[in-house]
XYZ file of C-alpha atoms in Angstrom:
696
model
C -135.380 30.664 5.807
C -138.224 31.387 3.341
C -137.996 34.441 1.137
C -140.161 36.196 -1.391
C -139.174 35.202 -4.919
C -139.158 36.633 -8.396
C -139.356 33.854 -10.973
C -138.168 34.906 -14.420
C -138.900 32.943 -17.595
C -140.053 33.446 -21.162
C -142.950 30.977 -21.039
C -145.766 30.685 -18.544
C -145.376 26.896 -18.417
C -141.687 27.232 -17.506
C -142.397 29.775 -14.783
C -145.231 27.649 -13.405
C -142.991 24.592 -13.201
C -140.279 26.539 -11.364
C -142.861 28.050 -9.012
C -144.117 24.575 -8.141
C -140.555 23.526 -7.356
C -140.104 26.528 -5.052
C -143.303 25.983 -3.072
C -143.349 23.992 0.136
C -146.397 22.296 1.604
C -149.832 22.511 0.043
C -150.938 25.972 1.174
C -150.579 27.959 -2.054
C -152.811 30.124 -4.235
C -151.896 30.637 -7.891
C -153.325 33.875 -9.237
C -153.078 34.699 -12.926
C -152.864 38.482 -13.223
C -153.114 39.244 -16.943
C -155.324 42.324 -17.110
C -156.842 41.236 -20.403
C -158.901 38.684 -18.485
C -160.733 40.712 -15.846
C -159.205 44.157 -15.832
C -157.433 45.896 -12.950
C -157.950 43.357 -10.149
C -157.280 40.217 -12.174
C -155.423 37.973 -9.746
C -156.491 39.935 -6.705
C -159.977 38.497 -7.177
C -158.540 34.955 -7.335
C -156.522 35.491 -4.173
C -159.436 36.899 -2.188
C -161.810 34.166 -3.363
C -159.335 31.642 -2.003
C -158.776 33.397 1.342
C -162.157 34.809 2.285
C -164.200 31.664 3.011
C -161.788 30.418 5.675
C -161.187 33.882 7.110
C -164.914 34.592 7.308
C -165.615 31.236 8.859
C -162.934 31.510 11.556
C -162.637 35.243 12.151
C -165.732 37.041 10.852
C -164.794 40.216 12.749
C -161.559 40.411 10.713
C -163.506 40.345 7.449
C -166.023 42.806 8.860
C -163.224 45.241 9.732
C -161.986 45.181 6.130
C -165.277 44.615 4.322
C -165.178 47.909 2.390
C -161.767 47.397 0.829
C -162.242 43.648 0.231
C -165.389 44.242 -1.834
C -164.574 47.615 -3.372
C -162.914 46.447 -6.572
C -164.449 42.964 -6.642
C -168.103 43.449 -5.639
C -168.964 39.850 -6.615
C -167.195 38.681 -3.453
C -170.353 39.745 -1.625
C -171.677 36.291 -2.505
C -169.122 34.942 -0.002
C -169.328 37.464 2.828
C -172.357 39.690 2.231
C -172.687 43.198 0.876
C -170.554 46.158 1.862
C -172.170 49.452 2.883
C -172.306 51.959 0.048
C -171.808 55.674 -0.254
C -174.362 57.848 -2.015
C -172.064 58.154 -5.014
C -172.596 54.489 -5.888
C -176.365 54.462 -5.534
C -177.550 56.905 -8.190
C -177.412 56.693 -11.991
C -174.053 57.196 -13.677
C -175.362 60.285 -15.464
C -175.853 62.008 -12.082
C -172.389 61.061 -10.841
C -170.353 64.151 -9.954
C -167.969 62.571 -7.433
C -165.250 60.343 -8.852
C -162.348 58.656 -7.141
C -158.916 57.837 -8.482
C -155.696 55.945 -7.953
C -155.241 57.373 -4.434
C -158.465 55.652 -3.339
C -157.344 52.377 -4.917
C -154.036 52.615 -3.047
C -155.912 52.900 0.254
C -158.008 49.887 -0.713
C -154.841 47.962 -1.576
C -153.310 48.873 1.770
C -156.415 47.587 3.519
C -156.330 44.321 1.561
C -152.666 43.839 2.485
C -153.453 44.517 6.146
C -156.210 41.892 5.971
C -153.948 39.316 4.296
C -151.166 39.876 6.801
C -153.501 39.561 9.770
C -155.135 36.455 8.302
C -151.695 34.898 7.821
C -150.650 35.876 11.354
C -153.723 34.253 12.867
C -153.215 31.093 10.843
C -149.610 30.893 12.016
C -150.644 31.495 15.639
C -153.096 28.611 15.306
C -150.264 26.357 14.158
C -151.191 26.428 10.479
C -148.754 26.488 7.574
C -147.549 29.687 5.951
C -149.632 31.116 3.141
C -148.006 31.243 -0.286
C -149.223 33.253 -3.261
C -147.970 32.902 -6.816
C -148.724 35.970 -8.940
C -148.378 34.763 -12.519
C -148.139 37.175 -15.455
C -147.319 40.034 -13.091
C -145.717 41.852 -16.025
C -149.130 41.914 -17.741
C -151.043 42.983 -14.627
C -152.772 46.349 -14.573
C -151.016 48.939 -12.415
C -153.496 48.552 -9.535
C -152.586 44.887 -9.145
C -148.876 45.618 -9.568
C -149.225 48.147 -6.769
C -150.862 45.596 -4.473
C -148.121 43.046 -5.198
C -145.454 45.660 -4.403
C -147.147 46.533 -1.105
C -147.476 42.877 -0.184
C -143.802 42.213 -0.930
C -142.788 45.095 1.320
C -145.217 44.507 4.164
C -145.611 40.704 4.324
C -143.387 38.486 6.455
C -142.379 35.625 4.120
C -142.419 33.196 7.036
C -146.167 33.746 7.267
C -147.161 34.971 3.816
C -144.714 34.224 1.042
C -145.033 35.943 -2.327
C -143.778 34.497 -5.617
C -143.902 36.887 -8.580
C -143.624 35.448 -12.076
C -142.512 37.677 -14.960
C -140.808 37.572 -18.313
C -137.132 38.601 -18.490
C -137.975 41.850 -20.297
C -140.958 42.712 -18.120
C -141.942 46.373 -18.020
C -143.107 46.717 -14.428
C -144.179 49.771 -12.498
C -141.347 51.537 -10.732
C -142.775 50.617 -7.340
C -143.030 46.908 -8.125
C -139.569 46.831 -9.691
C -138.159 48.456 -6.566
C -140.037 46.128 -4.212
C -138.757 43.073 -6.062
C -135.194 44.391 -5.945
C -135.353 45.068 -2.200
C -137.566 42.298 -0.876
C -137.308 39.292 -3.225
C -134.674 36.904 -4.465
C -134.564 36.206 -8.191
C -134.554 32.725 -9.688
C -134.737 31.724 -13.340
C -137.011 29.189 -14.971
C -135.196 26.773 -17.278
C -136.981 26.408 -20.632
C -138.634 23.016 -20.949
C -138.546 20.798 -23.976
C -141.329 21.452 -26.423
C -143.233 18.498 -27.784
C -144.404 18.509 -31.392
C -147.760 20.242 -31.722
C -150.236 18.229 -33.766
C -153.041 20.802 -33.714
C -154.295 22.251 -36.964
C -153.940 25.935 -37.751
C -157.634 26.456 -37.007
C -157.315 24.713 -33.638
C -154.332 26.873 -32.751
C -156.217 30.064 -33.593
C -159.259 28.942 -31.620
C -157.086 28.115 -28.625
C -155.511 31.559 -28.674
C -158.819 33.422 -28.931
C -160.643 31.236 -26.406
C -157.821 31.920 -23.919
C -158.685 35.613 -24.319
C -155.455 36.468 -26.099
C -153.096 35.847 -23.205
C -151.441 32.739 -24.635
C -147.670 32.760 -25.088
C -147.398 29.582 -27.183
C -145.405 30.572 -30.299
C -147.412 28.211 -32.514
C -150.715 29.734 -31.390
C -149.408 33.268 -31.847
C -148.092 32.519 -35.328
C -151.324 30.841 -36.384
C -153.389 33.732 -35.037
C -151.348 36.316 -36.909
C -151.530 34.332 -40.146
C -155.244 33.482 -39.929
C -157.955 34.847 -42.179
C -159.082 38.185 -40.624
C -162.755 37.444 -41.092
C -162.398 34.096 -39.298
C -160.521 35.809 -36.454
C -163.233 38.450 -36.088
C -165.865 35.714 -36.002
C -164.024 33.879 -33.210
C -163.667 37.061 -31.174
C -167.387 37.745 -31.470
C -168.235 34.187 -30.428
C -166.008 34.469 -27.383
C -167.482 37.856 -26.440
C -171.007 36.452 -26.625
C -169.991 33.475 -24.499
C -168.422 35.703 -21.843
C -171.285 38.193 -21.779
C -173.687 35.763 -20.130
C -173.609 36.674 -16.442
C -170.331 38.568 -16.816
C -168.819 40.075 -13.673
C -167.506 43.631 -13.570
C -163.927 42.477 -14.126
C -164.763 40.607 -17.330
C -166.722 43.648 -18.535
C -163.539 45.711 -18.133
C -161.234 43.014 -19.449
C -162.002 40.253 -21.906
C -165.318 41.458 -23.344
C -164.099 44.823 -24.691
C -160.877 43.134 -25.854
C -162.865 40.723 -28.015
C -165.393 43.274 -29.230
C -162.625 45.615 -30.381
C -161.324 42.760 -32.543
C -164.716 41.509 -33.671
C -166.719 42.400 -36.732
C -168.113 45.663 -35.310
C -165.472 47.563 -33.297
C -167.169 50.921 -33.905
C -170.526 49.580 -32.723
C -170.363 46.625 -30.335
C -166.755 47.488 -29.498
C -167.684 51.063 -28.652
C -170.581 49.856 -26.500
C -168.393 47.353 -24.630
C -165.755 49.994 -24.002
C -168.418 52.435 -22.803
C -169.663 49.840 -20.325
C -166.155 49.055 -19.096
C -165.284 52.745 -18.912
C -168.224 53.487 -16.655
C -167.347 50.649 -14.280
C -163.701 51.674 -14.137
C -164.488 55.357 -13.618
C -167.035 54.584 -10.879
C -164.553 52.468 -8.935
C -161.601 54.795 -9.482
C -159.198 52.653 -11.516
C -157.448 55.668 -13.026
C -155.041 53.835 -15.333
C -157.800 51.548 -16.601
C -160.154 54.488 -17.151
C -157.479 56.231 -19.169
C -156.780 53.084 -21.186
C -160.445 52.540 -21.968
C -161.005 56.186 -22.762
C -158.196 56.198 -25.297
C -159.279 52.863 -26.765
C -162.825 54.164 -26.971
C -161.668 57.244 -28.858
C -159.814 54.973 -31.271
C -162.929 52.997 -32.269
C -165.477 55.832 -32.116
C -166.408 57.982 -35.083
C -166.327 61.505 -33.555
C -168.876 62.767 -36.083
C -171.351 59.890 -35.961
C -171.139 59.446 -32.187
C -170.043 62.775 -30.685
C -171.527 62.118 -27.235
C -169.588 58.876 -26.854
C -166.398 60.449 -28.174
C -166.795 63.333 -25.738
C -167.404 60.932 -22.837
C -164.339 58.832 -23.670
C -162.235 61.971 -23.896
C -163.509 63.710 -20.773
C -163.182 60.653 -18.526
C -159.715 59.912 -19.892
C -158.689 63.515 -19.224
C -160.112 63.270 -15.709
C -158.240 60.005 -15.060
C -154.927 61.571 -16.079
C -155.075 63.957 -13.111
C -154.531 61.438 -10.276
C -151.825 59.883 -12.457
C -150.051 63.285 -12.349
C -150.099 63.613 -16.135
C -151.614 67.069 -16.181
C -150.340 68.342 -19.523
C -151.833 65.321 -21.267
C -155.136 66.012 -19.557
C -155.011 69.607 -20.795
C -154.240 68.384 -24.333
C -157.276 66.091 -24.377
C -159.570 68.914 -23.306
C -158.099 71.119 -26.016
C -158.662 68.335 -28.541
C -162.379 68.478 -27.748
C -162.392 72.234 -28.254
C -160.734 71.906 -31.645
C -163.066 69.150 -32.838
C -166.456 70.521 -31.870
C -168.572 73.637 -31.884
C -171.053 71.845 -29.629
C -171.660 73.904 -26.442
C -171.406 70.848 -24.175
C -167.922 70.022 -25.441
C -166.724 73.548 -24.721
C -168.488 73.727 -21.368
C -166.992 70.414 -20.187
C -163.508 71.228 -21.423
C -163.561 74.749 -19.978
C -164.546 73.367 -16.578
C -161.858 70.662 -16.743
C -159.138 73.137 -17.669
C -160.256 75.543 -14.940
C -159.904 72.764 -12.351
C -156.406 71.987 -13.623
C -155.359 75.590 -13.066
C -157.007 76.114 -9.688
C -156.320 72.703 -8.098
C -153.503 70.831 -9.757
C -151.020 72.850 -11.801
C -147.968 74.039 -9.898
C -147.959 76.878 -9.276
C -151.706 77.215 -9.194
C -153.133 79.987 -11.327
C -156.530 80.997 -10.010
C -156.886 83.963 -12.359
C -156.508 81.786 -15.458
C -158.836 79.270 -13.841
C -161.401 82.028 -13.384
C -161.233 82.927 -17.063
C -161.832 79.330 -18.143
C -164.601 78.748 -15.620
C -166.376 81.971 -16.574
C -166.521 80.524 -20.074
C -168.159 77.345 -18.753
C -170.639 79.414 -16.739
C -171.506 81.543 -19.771
C -172.137 78.488 -21.967
C -174.296 76.835 -19.300
C -176.532 79.914 -19.234
C -177.228 79.518 -22.975
C -178.299 75.856 -23.025
C -181.775 75.599 -24.589
C -183.423 73.104 -22.213
C -184.506 74.857 -19.007
C -183.866 71.904 -16.680
C -180.494 71.107 -18.209
C -179.603 74.791 -18.154
C -180.301 75.075 -14.427
C -178.409 71.887 -13.574
C -175.339 72.957 -15.539
C -175.458 76.515 -14.228
C -175.474 75.316 -10.639
C -172.717 72.774 -11.326
C -170.488 75.386 -12.902
C -171.300 78.025 -10.301
C -170.167 75.478 -7.715
C -166.830 75.208 -9.508
C -166.690 78.999 -9.721
C -167.234 79.157 -5.963
C -164.225 76.897 -5.445
C -162.063 79.229 -7.511
C -163.357 82.246 -5.609
C -162.525 80.479 -2.357
C -158.982 79.953 -3.635
C -158.846 83.642 -4.580
C -159.892 84.603 -1.061
C -163.399 85.756 -2.004
C -165.141 83.571 0.547
C -168.394 85.504 0.847
C -168.878 85.567 -2.922
C -168.238 81.844 -3.086
C -170.758 81.271 -0.322
C -173.378 83.315 -2.176
C -172.870 81.308 -5.376
C -173.427 78.046 -3.540
C -176.394 79.339 -1.542
C -178.188 80.397 -4.719
C -177.353 77.061 -6.366
C -178.812 75.071 -3.490
C -181.988 77.145 -3.560
C -182.390 76.695 -7.337
C -181.977 72.910 -7.218
C -184.243 72.528 -4.187
C -186.939 74.421 -6.055
C -186.597 72.393 -9.256
C -185.723 68.821 -8.221
C -187.418 66.067 -6.289
C -185.604 65.051 -3.075
C -184.170 61.875 -4.654
C -182.760 63.581 -7.764
C -179.082 64.538 -8.170
C -178.501 63.693 -4.528
C -174.716 63.392 -4.778
C -174.304 66.739 -6.476
C -176.561 68.427 -3.944
C -174.538 66.893 -1.120
C -171.391 68.301 -2.695
C -172.953 71.750 -2.805
C -173.706 71.476 0.887
C -170.161 70.201 1.499
C -168.642 73.207 -0.240
C -170.934 75.537 1.683
C -169.751 73.916 4.885
C -166.085 74.319 3.948
C -166.654 77.986 3.237
C -168.440 78.477 6.548
C -165.482 76.886 8.303
C -163.032 79.092 6.397
C -165.057 82.140 7.450
C -164.786 81.094 11.095
C -168.482 80.219 11.366
C -167.601 76.910 12.972
C -170.911 76.231 14.710
C -172.784 76.495 11.403
C -170.122 74.370 9.714
C -170.455 71.727 12.421
C -174.232 71.635 11.964
C -173.892 71.256 8.183
C -171.367 68.435 8.546
C -173.814 66.676 10.851
C -176.475 66.902 8.134
C -174.023 65.560 5.554
C -173.068 62.626 7.764
C -176.735 61.733 8.111
C -177.161 61.958 4.322
C -174.063 59.906 3.453
C -172.839 58.108 6.593
C -170.236 55.994 4.802
C -168.469 58.909 3.114
C -165.968 59.320 5.906
C -164.476 62.592 4.642
C -167.396 64.282 6.377
C -166.505 62.681 9.707
C -162.891 63.764 9.332
C -163.884 67.310 8.472
C -166.280 67.490 11.411
C -163.465 66.224 13.636
C -161.339 69.169 12.503
C -164.162 71.523 13.430
C -164.436 69.880 16.843
C -160.734 70.405 17.409
C -161.114 74.078 16.545
C -163.942 74.251 19.057
C -161.710 72.632 21.672
C -163.786 69.447 21.878
C -161.186 66.689 21.610
C -163.599 63.996 22.768
C -165.965 64.740 19.883
C -163.080 64.858 17.402
C -161.732 61.504 18.568
C -165.208 59.985 18.422
C -165.509 61.021 14.764
C -162.007 59.787 13.920
C -162.703 56.462 15.627
C -165.961 56.070 13.725
C -164.252 56.899 10.427
C -161.511 54.326 11.090
C -164.109 51.574 11.507
C -165.887 52.484 8.267
C -163.168 53.549 5.838
C -160.208 51.948 4.116
C -156.949 52.900 5.812
C -156.359 56.450 4.626
C -152.926 57.451 5.973
C -154.153 61.005 6.543
C -156.993 59.729 8.734
C -154.630 57.781 10.992
C -152.173 60.685 11.080
C -154.889 63.120 12.110
C -156.232 60.773 14.754
C -152.679 60.305 16.022
C -152.203 64.046 16.451
C -155.577 64.304 18.219
C -154.598 61.458 20.521
C -151.399 63.302 21.320
C -153.371 66.423 22.184
C -155.510 64.273 24.478
C -152.451 62.810 26.187
C -152.810 59.342 24.643
C -149.192 58.847 23.627
C -149.520 55.081 23.186
C -152.518 55.468 20.886
C -150.780 58.191 18.897
C -147.727 56.005 18.372
C -149.926 53.132 17.219
C -151.510 55.393 14.574
C -148.167 56.799 13.437
C -146.697 53.280 13.301
C -149.518 52.118 11.019
C -149.131 55.109 8.720
C -145.413 54.368 8.345
C -146.044 50.661 7.854
C -148.244 51.615 4.920
C -146.259 54.596 3.624
C -142.694 54.641 4.999
C -141.903 57.716 2.887
C -144.449 59.870 4.753
C -142.055 62.496 6.104
C -144.642 64.432 8.119
C -145.513 61.325 10.111
C -141.850 60.522 10.666
C -141.363 63.999 12.084
C -144.306 63.691 14.456
C -143.243 60.256 15.615
C -139.689 61.521 16.126
C -141.080 64.309 18.317
C -142.987 61.749 20.394
C -139.910 59.557 20.779
C -137.892 62.612 21.774
C -140.443 63.496 24.431
C -140.234 59.932 25.754
C -136.437 60.117 25.901
C -136.016 57.444 23.202
C -133.244 59.264 21.349
C -132.262 56.296 19.173
C -135.787 55.914 17.768
C -136.154 59.658 17.290
C -132.910 59.916 15.355
C -133.756 56.846 13.272
C -136.975 58.517 12.091
C -135.145 61.761 11.341
C -132.417 59.960 9.378
C -135.069 58.066 7.398
C -136.715 61.390 6.590
C -133.399 62.948 5.545
C -132.792 60.049 3.177
C -135.858 61.321 1.336
C -135.309 65.066 1.862
C -131.613 65.668 2.571
C -131.891 69.457 2.777
C -135.180 69.718 4.675
C -134.583 72.375 7.387
C -137.211 70.919 9.739
C -135.605 67.479 9.662
C -132.110 68.926 10.015
C -133.294 71.006 12.948
C -134.883 67.968 14.581
C -131.642 66.028 14.247
C -129.825 68.876 15.966
C -132.493 68.954 18.657
C -132.040 65.225 19.304
C -128.284 65.782 19.709
C -129.004 68.661 22.091
C -131.301 66.521 24.214
C -128.623 63.812 24.322
C -126.234 66.329 25.828
C -123.994 66.719 22.762
C -124.171 70.492 22.320
C -121.189 70.631 19.980
C -122.722 68.177 17.502
C -126.087 69.881 17.900
C -124.575 73.245 16.923
C -123.050 71.749 13.765
C -126.308 70.111 12.747
C -128.269 73.278 13.427
C -125.779 75.221 11.310
C -126.739 72.904 8.453
C -130.445 73.516 9.072
C -129.867 77.264 8.943
C -127.803 76.941 5.791
C -130.925 75.380 4.255
C -133.237 78.054 5.696
C -131.567 81.047 7.371
C -134.907 82.246 8.712
C -135.949 79.000 10.399
C -136.796 80.217 13.894
C -136.815 76.833 15.654
C -133.274 76.121 14.470
C -132.120 79.540 15.688
C -133.656 78.967 19.120
C -132.085 75.535 19.486
C -128.720 76.712 18.220
C -128.872 79.500 20.795
C -129.326 76.847 23.485
C -126.369 74.919 22.097
C -124.206 78.076 22.067
C -125.258 78.814 25.649
C -124.357 75.322 26.817
C -120.998 75.565 25.029
C -120.223 78.778 26.913
C -120.853 81.195 24.031
C -123.632 83.444 25.393
C -123.023 86.299 22.927
C -123.586 83.905 20.013
C -126.788 82.812 21.732
C -127.856 86.475 21.992
C -127.280 86.952 18.243
C -129.458 83.941 17.358
C -132.264 84.941 19.711
C -132.194 88.520 18.415
C -132.755 87.152 14.914
C -135.687 85.122 16.237
C -137.288 88.215 17.741
C -136.765 90.090 14.478
C -138.567 87.255 12.676
C -141.413 86.578 15.111
C -141.822 89.795 17.068
C -141.955 90.045 20.870
C -142.179 86.650 22.561
C -141.907 86.205 26.344
C -140.053 82.875 26.201
C -137.502 84.081 23.640
C -136.987 87.288 25.638
C -136.414 85.223 28.782
C -133.789 83.122 27.022
C -132.071 86.162 25.562
C -132.156 87.756 29.002
C -130.385 84.712 30.441
C -127.799 84.886 27.659
C -127.245 88.608 28.318
C -126.851 87.843 32.010
C -124.299 85.119 31.298
C -122.414 87.539 29.023
C -122.213 90.062 31.877
C -124.830 92.483 30.522
C -127.257 92.621 33.419
C -128.797 95.858 32.159
C -129.759 94.273 28.830
C -130.958 91.156 30.623
C -133.185 93.243 32.910
C -134.670 95.098 29.951
C -135.572 91.799 28.202
C -137.092 90.324 31.345
C -139.206 93.382 32.092
C -140.415 93.504 28.490
C -141.346 89.814 28.699
C -143.327 90.351 31.905
C -145.589 92.818 30.102
C -146.524 90.287 27.387
C -149.436 87.817 27.452
C -148.401 84.278 28.351
C -145.295 85.317 30.267
C -143.945 82.712 32.682
C -143.815 84.939 35.755
C -142.351 82.191 37.958
C -139.354 81.905 35.610
C -138.961 85.613 34.934
C -139.176 87.066 38.440
C -136.005 85.401 39.839
C -133.996 86.593 36.827
C -135.288 90.136 37.298
C -134.311 90.082 40.966
C -130.800 88.789 40.204
C -130.253 91.471 37.571
C -131.458 94.221 39.906
C -129.089 93.023 42.626
C -126.172 92.939 40.187
C -126.920 96.445 38.922
C -127.318 97.830 42.475
C -124.064 96.191 43.573
C -125.796 94.180 46.310
């Protein structure tokens, strides 16, 4: 039976030979993944170039469904399948860009690519074709985005249809996710070192070979010759190679080989800085967080902070921004502080103050909105002092927008709304309609969020409709409008927006989760399960989705499936009271009240005030013949939640079973006075209690 493989060997030639031995048939793609060649998606681009022509020719609707994610990181593939629709953020100049994505976006794109590859392989197999096989060479030298995709493919691909072979060195430093995926989903084989023939090349030929291979060679003779070569000759070769690659270079080469060579050429602080600036912009626009950080730090290393302060500031700020989605917040803070120490320039202090404020109000745990306010006030004050009137207005509005976010977090919604309203009016008065469009859309977006938070849902809905017309492929707006529709009680409109977003966006797990919950509300259990299944195929550690799916299974009477989801969740969060309570609830529904009581005890050990666990344990006590214990639990629930007709009914039944008809009658009569009381359930209990108390 075929299996995914990890092929381990010191030399690329040895690994390649072993990979060839392990392949069967002719259906194989070999993808070299060394990031020095074409940056983050080196190897992914090779794989998609090999797969797309056939897929597009046979199943164009499959490619159409995944067009956004297939072209997102490798836009040159449009030459094979046509252009992808673009959001506003990608249409304007980089200098006006105020919306950036990060590693979370790339993960969604990777999930979409894996879904495409799996479906393509499934269709080929259904048509009687051979299994697809992919050899990822130099996986240890792949950028983290490609390592992530390989890990996802190993976990999600059936090796009988799509077999993955991953080639690494024995001492490979892989991402934690890829290392784990290889350990769980691949067998390991070792490449036997081959005999090495005498190398008759001159030292110069060896050096040229190493440089012209873009520095990824692992031939010891080439490496030794390169390290021993005359530095001036080496710099000359790197410049020649950079010039050769620059003609018609794709975005990957501009992030990969070109800056690599320019950094090692004759002018690292000039041409190297320019190449890194170009690569940095591409990486930041796409959202390759790790690559943006790498290029930002490399750019700082070759840039004279005095001679080129704007470039140094840009490298630093974008690197600091990229550290956030990588969850390296303290390092981000340190980079901003480095700018503050280096410069007295107002822009450096304004940018760093804004960045630090966002760390405090959005990302640090716990969040500190008061400290954020202090930093952002500093940014606002500096913006007001900028000498150029146009620049001053732009920066004031930008920073007031950030201030509005902080005020929203502080609960000052009206003040936040005023800040944004004034900002919109100032920009509308100063700018032409096609200027700073993305930033102006973000102002409108924040106004809409504040309107929603203030309960002005009709106005929020109208604003989201305007935003969707402005930027139809930015599907966050559709998802937010769907939430508004749900608040308005219009499930049909919400589902229409979710469905539209699904057809236009990469597979965001949150989008499918939200549509699944809306489908549940609409009574579409099958559709909800399909959405939850897809979320968990992509992200099996998503505990919230496991809980919701367990609830659905429980409602369907599929106790085995419900418990399996709960157990999987508990493997990730062993002391989670909600999961522990759900496990007890499953036992209760299966008729095992004794086991349910034990499990619910555990849930309440984790959270003594967890009302759902108290209610369910009360039911278990009642079924076990312990009504007084049930009364105690339900009394605690009422203390926690206040008067509730259903809880009062249950406590009344427990009182009745314990022989306290007077207490039962009091609970039932109290419940009947509350909104939402189930009169049909309560009236018979009241009549029984009255008869008992009257002796009839």
